[in-house]
Amino acid sequence: MVQWQARRGCVSLAWIVVVVSLAAIAILIVLLWQPGARRPQADQLVLFCAAGLLKPVEEICAEYEDEYGVQVRVEPGGSGTLLSKLRVTPTAADLYLAAEESYVREARQYGLVAEILPAAKQHLVIAVAKGNPLAIADTADLLGESRTVVLPNPEITAVGKVAQRALAGTGQWEKLLARSQQAAAKVSLVGTVNEAAQAVRIGAADAAIVWDATARQFGLEIVEAPSLAHNTTEQVFVGVVAASSRPTQALHFARYLTARDRGQLAFQRHYLQPLADADVWEDRPSLVLMSGAMLKPAIDELVKRFSEREGVSINTIYAGCGIHVAQMKAMKQGEKLPTHFPDAYFSCDVSFMEMVEQWFEASKVISRNDMVLAVPKGNPKQVRSIKDLAHPELRVGLAHPVNSALGALTDDLVKKVGLHQQIYAPTRKHPVVHADAGHVLVNQMRAGALDLIVVYRSNVLSHSDNPDRFLEIVEMNLPEAIAIQPYAVAKDSPHKHLMGRLLEAILAPESQRRFREVGFQWLADSP
């Protein structure tokens, strides 16, 4: 057996790197040629994993198998290499863990991954031998002709890609690459961050640009280079492969991998920076979504599909937003209610989100819904405008001004146009009927109990037989007759990332189409 010695001058850096790379390739070929290695079992998940994350991920997979009996087979490699494999064979894996965000975003653009979950953070450093014998302080010190340097290839590794970006404009990256082309090159490109760190550990290189976590895992000394101090902290992301035949199981593992009291602990043990707001682990989380009743036709089926795919339980409470706000305030004051404080709130109007905004993250405006007059089919009373609400002979139905966002907006509107006193005059033949939500007014009109109501357009269009057989819309065309719907995740929710994925589902094209079908106008940008 050939004994390799790491003394400088005995063997060139290029040959060392070649041997290390060939050994890694040989091992990979042996593994791939094992019978059935490419064919996952029914109870097995396949994870494409960035090489620098292999140590913590292997621990997480072992813990997951012990806890749930599901094996996760890990295939390591450079983030770019793994993405290329996934592009060639989209069914080759169930999950894709990349060391830098752009890879999973690119995978999503290609339609290769569906959900994306943040996992941990790491940043670029220079790795050197213990004691830093050459006193390397920054990337400029790597340019000397006597320095042997290893760089992860930016074409196939996340760390190389980030290093190239960090040194752009300094000329240093180009000089290092030029040296790698020399006949007796002392700068070499390798295929994974682990290969770069290994070269320093065995003395085949003076320095390498690697992740801080990788350097620590290999027992190397870290140089926090000033030239790498800006914009080199990267977030590790795991994507659920769109073509996975077991997406719910894949999501279950992805939540485990990223949970603060499961996978995050292993990442932290291996020197990655954990996420401050990571979700807690629950096998099947039970969450609460409070939503304005008017949004039910747009989101009800979507929430059910999302819950099934994620393997979670979401209790969606549809009611007037005034009721929601009152309940949230009561909960914060210590009152015990049948449900816990919502993990997310989808409000009928921004005015009701503002009443509770101190308990939520920044909201995202999703849609707009116009307020309209609705009358029985054929408009038998010949209603023409909002002024007809004051007609003393008409049976008028309005949403409750306290319990409902629609009611509050209607109340403000009729005051602004000077109709409030007439509408609520004690002399009118039929007192105004109040309901906590627009769909209740629609049902009362369908039953023949009302002549004129103020509702959202979506209340009329939520069922096709409403406009076809029972109701007609009379437009108000007033700038005040508009409601804006925002969505926000609760600051105290233990599942903020999960409810953020629900927001992404709401923003998806299929969801947008549904909103428009039932009368909403779409306002949100894509995620």
Coordinates of C-alpha atoms in Angstrom, one line a residue:
M1 CA 0.0 0.0 0.0
V2 CA 1.3 3.4 -0.9
Q3 CA 1.9 5.6 2.1
W4 CA 1.1 9.2 1.4
Q5 CA 3.2 11.8 3.2
A6 CA 2.0 15.3 3.6
R7 CA 5.4 17.0 3.7
R8 CA 5.3 20.0 1.3
G9 CA 7.4 19.3 -1.8
C10 CA 7.1 15.5 -1.7
V11 CA 3.8 15.3 -3.5
S12 CA 2.2 18.2 -5.4
L13 CA -1.1 19.6 -4.1
A14 CA -2.8 18.8 -7.4
W15 CA -2.0 15.1 -7.0
I16 CA -3.2 15.0 -3.5
V17 CA -6.5 16.5 -4.5
V18 CA -6.8 14.1 -7.4
V19 CA -6.3 11.1 -5.2
V20 CA -8.8 12.4 -2.6
S21 CA -11.3 13.1 -5.3
L22 CA -10.8 9.7 -7.0
A23 CA -11.2 7.9 -3.7
A24 CA -14.5 9.7 -3.0
I25 CA -15.7 8.8 -6.5
A26 CA -14.7 5.2 -6.1
I27 CA -16.6 4.9 -2.8
L28 CA -19.6 6.6 -4.4
I29 CA -19.5 4.1 -7.3
V30 CA -19.4 1.2 -5.0
L31 CA -22.4 2.5 -3.1
L32 CA -24.4 3.2 -6.2
W33 CA -23.7 -0.3 -7.6
Q34 CA -25.0 -2.0 -4.5
P35 CA -28.1 -4.0 -5.3
G36 CA -31.2 -1.8 -4.8
A37 CA -29.2 1.2 -3.7
R38 CA -31.0 3.5 -6.1
R39 CA -34.4 2.1 -5.4
P40 CA -35.9 3.5 -2.2
Q41 CA -38.0 1.1 -0.1
A42 CA -41.6 1.9 0.7
D43 CA -40.7 3.1 4.2
Q44 CA -37.5 4.9 3.1
L45 CA -36.9 8.5 2.2
V46 CA -34.0 9.7 0.1
L47 CA -32.3 12.9 1.0
F48 CA -29.9 14.8 -1.3
C49 CA -27.6 16.5 1.2
A50 CA -24.9 19.2 0.7
A51 CA -21.6 17.5 1.7
G52 CA -20.7 20.0 4.4
L53 CA -24.0 19.2 6.3
L54 CA -23.4 15.4 6.3
K55 CA -22.4 15.0 9.9
P56 CA -25.4 16.7 11.6
V57 CA -27.8 15.3 9.0
E58 CA -26.6 11.7 9.6
E59 CA -27.3 12.2 13.3
I60 CA -30.7 13.6 12.7
C61 CA -31.6 10.8 10.3
A62 CA -30.5 8.2 12.9
E63 CA -32.6 9.9 15.6
Y64 CA -35.6 10.1 13.3
E65 CA -35.4 6.4 12.5
D66 CA -35.2 5.5 16.1
E67 CA -38.2 7.7 16.9
Y68 CA -40.4 6.9 13.9
G69 CA -39.0 3.8 12.3
V70 CA -38.5 5.5 8.9
Q71 CA -35.1 5.2 7.3
V72 CA -33.7 8.3 5.5
R73 CA -30.9 7.4 3.0
V74 CA -28.5 10.3 2.6
E75 CA -26.8 11.0 -0.7
P76 CA -24.1 13.7 -0.2
G77 CA -22.5 16.0 -2.8
G78 CA -22.1 19.6 -3.8
S79 CA -25.3 21.6 -3.8
G80 CA -24.9 22.3 -7.5
T81 CA -24.1 18.7 -8.3
L82 CA -27.1 17.4 -6.5
L83 CA -29.3 20.0 -8.2
S84 CA -28.1 18.7 -11.6
K85 CA -28.9 15.2 -10.6
L86 CA -32.4 16.2 -9.6
R87 CA -32.9 18.0 -12.9
V88 CA -31.9 14.8 -14.8
T89 CA -33.9 12.5 -12.5
P90 CA -36.7 14.4 -10.6
T91 CA -37.8 11.3 -8.8
A92 CA -34.4 10.4 -7.5
A93 CA -34.9 11.9 -4.1
D94 CA -37.7 13.0 -1.7
L95 CA -35.8 15.9 -0.2
Y96 CA -33.0 18.3 -1.2
L97 CA -30.9 20.0 1.4
A98 CA -28.7 22.8 0.0
A99 CA -26.1 24.8 1.7
E100 CA -27.2 28.1 0.1
E101 CA -30.6 29.5 -0.6
S102 CA -30.3 30.2 -4.4
Y103 CA -30.1 26.4 -5.1
V104 CA -33.5 25.6 -3.6
R105 CA -35.0 28.7 -5.2
E106 CA -33.6 27.6 -8.6
A107 CA -35.0 24.1 -7.9
R108 CA -38.4 25.6 -7.2
Q109 CA -38.3 27.6 -10.5
Y110 CA -37.6 24.4 -12.3
G111 CA -40.6 22.9 -10.6
L112 CA -38.4 20.3 -8.8
V113 CA -39.2 21.2 -5.2
A114 CA -42.5 22.3 -3.7
E115 CA -42.2 23.4 0.0
I116 CA -38.9 25.1 1.2
L117 CA -38.0 25.1 4.9
P118 CA -35.1 27.0 6.5
A119 CA -32.8 24.8 8.6
A120 CA -29.7 26.7 9.9
K121 CA -27.0 29.3 9.1
Q122 CA -23.3 29.3 8.4
H123 CA -20.7 31.7 7.0
L124 CA -17.4 31.7 5.0
V125 CA -14.0 31.6 6.7
I126 CA -10.5 30.7 5.8
A127 CA -9.5 27.3 7.3
V128 CA -5.8 26.8 8.3
A129 CA -3.8 24.4 10.5
K130 CA -3.9 24.8 14.2
G131 CA -1.8 27.7 15.3
N132 CA -2.1 29.4 11.9
P133 CA 1.7 28.9 11.2
L134 CA 1.7 31.1 8.2
A135 CA -0.1 34.0 10.0
I136 CA -2.8 34.2 7.3
A137 CA -5.2 37.0 8.1
D138 CA -7.2 37.7 5.0
T139 CA -7.8 36.4 1.5
A140 CA -5.1 38.6 0.1
D141 CA -2.6 36.4 2.0
L142 CA -3.7 33.5 -0.2
L143 CA -2.2 35.1 -3.3
G144 CA 1.4 34.5 -2.6
E145 CA 3.2 32.1 -5.0
S146 CA 4.3 29.9 -2.1
R147 CA 0.8 29.4 -0.7
T148 CA -1.0 26.1 -1.4
V149 CA -4.8 26.8 -1.5
V150 CA -7.9 24.7 -2.0
L151 CA -11.1 26.3 -3.2
P152 CA -14.5 24.6 -3.6
N153 CA -15.6 24.7 -7.2
P154 CA -18.2 27.5 -7.6
E155 CA -19.9 25.6 -10.5
I156 CA -20.9 22.7 -8.2
T157 CA -20.7 23.9 -4.6
A158 CA -22.5 26.5 -2.6
V159 CA -19.4 27.5 -0.6
G160 CA -17.5 28.1 -3.9
K161 CA -20.4 30.1 -5.3
V162 CA -20.6 32.3 -2.2
A163 CA -16.8 32.8 -2.1
Q164 CA -16.7 33.8 -5.8
R165 CA -19.5 36.3 -5.1
A166 CA -17.8 37.7 -2.0
L167 CA -14.5 38.4 -3.8
A168 CA -16.1 39.8 -6.9
G169 CA -14.6 43.1 -7.8
T170 CA -11.4 42.6 -5.8
G171 CA -9.6 40.7 -8.5
Q172 CA -8.5 38.1 -5.9
W173 CA -10.8 35.3 -7.2
E174 CA -9.5 35.7 -10.7
K175 CA -5.9 35.6 -9.6
L176 CA -6.5 32.4 -7.6
L177 CA -8.2 30.8 -10.6
A178 CA -5.3 31.8 -12.8
R179 CA -2.9 30.1 -10.5
S180 CA -5.0 27.0 -10.6
Q181 CA -4.2 26.8 -14.4
Q182 CA -0.5 26.7 -13.9
A183 CA 1.5 23.6 -14.7
A184 CA 2.7 23.1 -11.1
A185 CA -0.5 24.6 -9.6
K186 CA -0.6 25.4 -5.9
V187 CA -4.3 26.4 -6.1
S188 CA -6.8 23.7 -6.8
L189 CA -10.6 23.4 -7.2
V190 CA -12.4 20.6 -5.5
G191 CA -15.9 19.2 -5.7
T192 CA -17.1 19.5 -2.1
V193 CA -16.4 21.7 1.0
N194 CA -15.3 18.5 2.9
E195 CA -12.6 17.8 0.4
A196 CA -11.3 21.3 0.8
A197 CA -11.2 21.0 4.6
Q198 CA -9.6 17.6 4.4
A199 CA -6.7 18.9 2.3
V200 CA -5.9 21.4 5.0
R201 CA -6.2 18.8 7.7
I202 CA -3.8 16.3 6.1
G203 CA -1.3 19.1 5.4
A204 CA -1.8 19.1 1.6
A205 CA -2.8 22.7 1.6
D206 CA -2.0 25.8 3.7
A207 CA -5.5 27.1 3.6
A208 CA -9.0 26.7 2.1
I209 CA -12.1 28.8 1.9
V210 CA -14.9 26.8 3.7
W211 CA -17.9 27.2 5.9
D212 CA -17.1 28.0 9.5
A213 CA -19.1 24.9 10.6
T214 CA -17.0 22.6 8.3
A215 CA -13.7 24.0 9.6
R216 CA -14.7 23.3 13.2
Q217 CA -16.0 19.8 12.3
F218 CA -12.5 19.0 10.8
G219 CA -10.7 20.5 13.8
L220 CA -9.1 23.4 11.9
E221 CA -8.4 26.9 13.0
I222 CA -10.6 29.6 11.7
V223 CA -9.6 32.9 10.2
E224 CA -12.5 35.4 10.1
A225 CA -11.3 37.2 7.0
P226 CA -12.4 40.8 6.7
S227 CA -12.9 40.3 2.9
L228 CA -15.4 37.5 3.7
A229 CA -17.2 39.4 6.5
H230 CA -20.0 40.8 4.4
N231 CA -22.9 38.9 2.7
T232 CA -21.4 35.5 3.3
T233 CA -23.7 34.2 6.0
E234 CA -26.0 31.8 4.2
Q235 CA -29.1 30.0 5.3
V236 CA -29.4 26.3 4.8
F237 CA -32.7 25.2 3.2
V238 CA -34.4 21.9 2.7
G239 CA -36.8 21.5 -0.2
V240 CA -39.5 18.8 -0.5
V241 CA -39.1 17.3 -4.0
A242 CA -42.2 17.9 -6.0
A243 CA -42.1 14.5 -7.6
S244 CA -41.8 12.6 -4.3
S245 CA -44.2 9.7 -4.0
R246 CA -44.4 10.3 -0.2
P247 CA -44.7 14.1 0.2
T248 CA -46.5 13.9 3.6
Q249 CA -43.7 11.7 5.1
A250 CA -41.1 13.9 3.5
L251 CA -42.7 17.0 5.1
H252 CA -42.8 15.2 8.4
F253 CA -39.1 14.6 8.2
A254 CA -38.4 18.2 7.0
R255 CA -40.3 19.6 10.0
Y256 CA -38.2 17.2 12.2
L257 CA -35.0 18.3 10.6
T258 CA -35.7 22.0 11.1
A259 CA -37.5 21.8 14.5
R260 CA -35.8 23.8 17.4
D261 CA -36.0 20.8 19.7
R262 CA -34.9 18.1 17.2
G263 CA -32.8 18.8 14.1
Q264 CA -31.7 22.3 15.3
L265 CA -29.9 20.7 18.3
A266 CA -27.8 18.5 16.0
F267 CA -27.0 21.4 13.7
Q268 CA -25.9 23.4 16.8
R269 CA -23.7 20.5 18.0
H270 CA -21.9 20.6 14.7
Y271 CA -21.3 24.3 14.9
L272 CA -24.0 25.6 12.6
Q273 CA -26.0 28.6 13.8
P274 CA -29.6 27.6 14.8
L275 CA -32.6 29.6 13.7
A276 CA -34.0 31.8 16.5
D277 CA -37.6 31.4 15.4
A278 CA -37.6 27.7 14.4
D279 CA -40.8 25.8 14.9
V280 CA -41.2 23.4 17.8
W281 CA -41.5 19.7 17.1
E282 CA -44.9 18.0 17.2
D283 CA -45.7 14.8 15.4
R284 CA -49.0 16.2 14.3
P285 CA -49.4 19.9 15.2
S286 CA -52.8 21.2 16.0
L287 CA -53.2 24.8 14.8
V288 CA -55.8 27.5 14.8
L289 CA -56.5 29.8 11.9
M290 CA -59.0 32.6 12.5
S291 CA -60.6 33.9 9.3
G292 CA -63.3 36.3 8.3
A293 CA -66.4 34.3 7.3
M294 CA -66.3 36.0 3.8
L295 CA -63.0 34.2 3.0
K296 CA -64.4 30.7 3.5
P297 CA -65.4 30.1 -0.2
A298 CA -61.9 31.1 -1.3
I299 CA -59.7 29.2 1.2
D300 CA -61.7 26.4 2.8
E301 CA -60.7 23.6 0.4
L302 CA -57.2 25.0 0.1
V303 CA -56.7 24.8 3.9
K304 CA -58.0 21.2 4.0
R305 CA -55.6 20.1 1.2
F306 CA -52.7 21.9 2.9
S307 CA -53.5 20.1 6.2
E308 CA -53.6 16.7 4.5
R309 CA -50.3 17.2 2.7
E310 CA -48.5 18.6 5.7
G311 CA -49.9 16.0 8.0
V312 CA -51.2 18.6 10.5
S313 CA -54.6 19.6 11.9
I314 CA -55.8 23.2 11.3
N315 CA -58.9 24.3 13.0
T316 CA -60.2 27.1 10.8
I317 CA -62.7 29.3 12.7
Y318 CA -64.8 31.4 10.3
A319 CA -66.7 34.3 11.9
G320 CA -67.2 38.0 11.8
C321 CA -63.9 39.8 12.4
G322 CA -65.3 41.8 15.3
I323 CA -66.0 38.5 17.1
H324 CA -62.4 37.4 16.3
V325 CA -60.9 40.6 17.7
A326 CA -63.0 40.4 20.8
Q327 CA -62.0 36.8 21.4
M328 CA -58.3 37.5 20.9
K329 CA -58.4 40.4 23.3
A330 CA -60.1 38.3 25.9
M331 CA -57.5 35.5 25.5
K332 CA -54.7 38.0 26.0
Q333 CA -56.4 39.2 29.2
G334 CA -56.4 35.6 30.5
E335 CA -59.9 34.5 29.7
K336 CA -60.2 30.8 29.0
L337 CA -61.9 30.0 25.7
P338 CA -62.4 26.6 23.9
T339 CA -59.6 27.3 21.5
H340 CA -56.1 28.8 21.9
F341 CA -54.9 32.1 20.5
P342 CA -54.7 31.8 16.7
D343 CA -51.5 30.8 15.0
A344 CA -52.6 33.0 12.1
Y345 CA -55.3 35.5 11.3
F346 CA -56.9 36.2 7.9
S347 CA -58.8 39.4 8.4
C348 CA -61.8 40.7 6.4
D349 CA -60.3 44.1 6.4
V350 CA -57.1 45.8 7.4
S351 CA -58.9 47.9 10.0
F352 CA -59.5 44.7 12.0
M353 CA -56.0 43.5 11.6
E354 CA -54.8 46.9 13.0
M355 CA -56.8 46.3 16.2
V356 CA -54.6 43.2 17.0
E357 CA -51.4 43.9 15.1
Q358 CA -49.3 44.0 18.3
W359 CA -49.7 40.2 18.6
F360 CA -48.8 39.4 14.9
E361 CA -45.9 39.6 12.6
A362 CA -46.1 42.0 9.7
S363 CA -49.2 41.2 7.6
K364 CA -49.4 40.5 3.9
V365 CA -52.2 42.0 1.9
I366 CA -53.8 39.3 -0.2
S367 CA -57.0 40.5 -1.8
R368 CA -59.8 43.1 -2.1
N369 CA -63.5 42.5 -1.9
D370 CA -66.1 45.1 -3.0
M371 CA -69.2 45.8 -1.0
V372 CA -72.4 45.6 -3.1
L373 CA -76.1 45.8 -2.8
A374 CA -77.9 42.5 -3.4
V375 CA -81.5 42.1 -4.2
P376 CA -83.8 39.1 -5.2
K377 CA -83.6 37.9 -8.7
G378 CA -85.4 40.3 -11.1
N379 CA -85.0 43.2 -8.6
P380 CA -88.7 43.3 -7.9
K381 CA -88.4 46.5 -5.7
Q382 CA -86.4 48.3 -8.4
V383 CA -83.4 49.2 -6.2
R384 CA -81.0 51.6 -7.9
S385 CA -78.5 52.8 -5.4
I386 CA -77.4 53.0 -1.7
K387 CA -80.1 55.6 -1.1
D388 CA -82.7 52.8 -1.3
L389 CA -81.4 51.5 2.1
A390 CA -83.4 54.3 3.6
H391 CA -86.7 53.3 1.9
P392 CA -89.2 52.8 4.8
E393 CA -91.0 50.0 3.0
L394 CA -88.0 47.8 2.3
R395 CA -86.9 44.9 4.5
V396 CA -83.2 45.8 4.8
G397 CA -80.4 43.5 6.1
L398 CA -77.0 44.7 7.2
A399 CA -74.0 43.1 8.9
H400 CA -73.6 43.8 12.6
P401 CA -71.6 47.0 13.1
V402 CA -69.5 45.6 16.0
N403 CA -69.3 41.8 15.4
S404 CA -68.5 42.1 11.7
A405 CA -65.9 43.9 9.5
L406 CA -68.6 44.2 6.8
G407 CA -70.9 45.7 9.4
A408 CA -68.4 48.2 10.6
L409 CA -67.5 49.3 7.0
T410 CA -71.2 49.5 6.1
D411 CA -71.9 51.6 9.2
D412 CA -69.1 54.0 8.4
L413 CA -70.3 54.2 4.8
V414 CA -73.9 55.0 5.5
K415 CA -72.8 57.7 8.0
K416 CA -70.5 59.2 5.4
V417 CA -73.3 59.5 2.8
G418 CA -75.7 60.9 5.4
L419 CA -78.2 57.9 5.5
H420 CA -77.5 56.5 8.9
Q421 CA -80.4 58.3 10.7
Q422 CA -82.9 57.5 8.0
I423 CA -81.9 53.8 7.8
Y424 CA -82.4 53.4 11.6
A425 CA -85.4 55.7 11.9
P426 CA -87.9 54.4 14.5
T427 CA -90.7 55.2 12.1
R428 CA -89.7 52.8 9.3
K429 CA -92.1 49.9 8.8
H430 CA -89.4 47.1 8.9
P431 CA -86.5 47.6 11.4
V432 CA -83.1 46.8 10.0
V433 CA -82.1 43.1 10.4
H434 CA -78.5 42.5 11.6
A435 CA -76.4 39.4 11.1
D436 CA -72.8 38.6 12.1
A437 CA -71.7 37.7 8.5
G438 CA -72.7 38.4 4.9
H439 CA -73.5 34.8 4.0
V440 CA -76.2 34.8 6.7
L441 CA -77.8 37.8 5.0
V442 CA -77.6 36.0 1.7
N443 CA -79.4 32.9 3.1
Q444 CA -82.1 35.1 4.6
M445 CA -82.7 36.8 1.2
R446 CA -82.8 33.4 -0.5
A447 CA -85.5 32.4 2.0
G448 CA -87.5 35.5 1.0
A449 CA -87.1 37.4 4.3
L450 CA -85.2 40.4 2.9
D451 CA -85.6 42.8 0.0
L452 CA -82.2 44.6 0.1
I453 CA -78.8 43.7 1.8
V454 CA -75.3 45.0 1.8
V455 CA -72.8 42.2 1.4
Y456 CA -69.5 41.4 -0.2
R457 CA -69.4 40.5 -3.9
S458 CA -67.9 37.1 -2.8
N459 CA -71.0 36.5 -0.6
V460 CA -73.1 36.5 -3.7
L461 CA -70.7 34.6 -5.9
S462 CA -69.7 32.0 -3.4
H463 CA -72.4 29.6 -4.9
S464 CA -73.2 29.6 -8.6
D465 CA -76.9 29.2 -8.0
N466 CA -77.0 32.6 -6.1
P467 CA -76.5 34.7 -9.2
D468 CA -78.2 32.1 -11.5
R469 CA -81.4 31.7 -9.6
F470 CA -81.8 33.8 -6.4
L471 CA -79.8 37.1 -6.3
E472 CA -78.8 40.1 -8.4
I473 CA -76.0 42.6 -7.7
V474 CA -76.6 46.3 -7.7
E475 CA -73.2 48.1 -7.8
M476 CA -72.5 51.0 -5.4
N477 CA -69.4 52.1 -7.1
L478 CA -68.2 54.0 -4.1
P479 CA -64.5 54.2 -3.1
E480 CA -65.4 53.6 0.5
A481 CA -67.2 50.3 -0.4
I482 CA -64.1 48.3 -0.4
A483 CA -62.5 45.8 2.1
I484 CA -58.8 44.8 2.0
Q485 CA -57.9 41.3 3.3
P486 CA -54.5 40.8 5.0
Y487 CA -53.0 37.6 6.5
A488 CA -50.6 37.5 9.4
V489 CA -48.8 34.9 11.6
A490 CA -49.0 35.3 15.4
K491 CA -45.7 36.3 17.0
D492 CA -46.1 33.7 19.7
S493 CA -47.1 30.8 17.5
P494 CA -44.8 27.8 18.0
H495 CA -45.3 27.0 14.3
K496 CA -44.6 30.3 12.5
H497 CA -42.8 28.7 9.6
L498 CA -45.6 26.2 9.1
M499 CA -48.2 28.9 9.0
G500 CA -45.9 30.8 6.6
R501 CA -46.1 27.9 4.3
L502 CA -49.9 28.2 4.4
L503 CA -49.4 31.8 3.3
E504 CA -47.3 30.5 0.4
A505 CA -50.1 28.1 -0.5
I506 CA -52.6 31.0 -0.4
L507 CA -50.4 33.0 -2.8
A508 CA -50.1 30.1 -5.3
P509 CA -51.6 30.5 -8.8
E510 CA -54.3 27.9 -8.2
S511 CA -55.4 29.8 -5.1
Q512 CA -55.4 33.1 -7.0
R513 CA -57.8 31.6 -9.5
R514 CA -60.1 30.5 -6.8
F515 CA -60.2 33.9 -5.2
R516 CA -61.1 35.5 -8.5
E517 CA -63.8 32.9 -9.2
V518 CA -65.7 33.8 -6.0
G519 CA -65.5 37.5 -6.5
F520 CA -62.3 38.8 -5.0
Q521 CA -59.7 41.0 -6.7
W522 CA -56.1 39.8 -6.3
L523 CA -53.7 42.3 -4.8
A524 CA -50.7 40.2 -3.5
D525 CA -47.5 39.7 -5.3
S526 CA -46.2 36.1 -5.7
P527 CA -44.1 34.7 -2.8

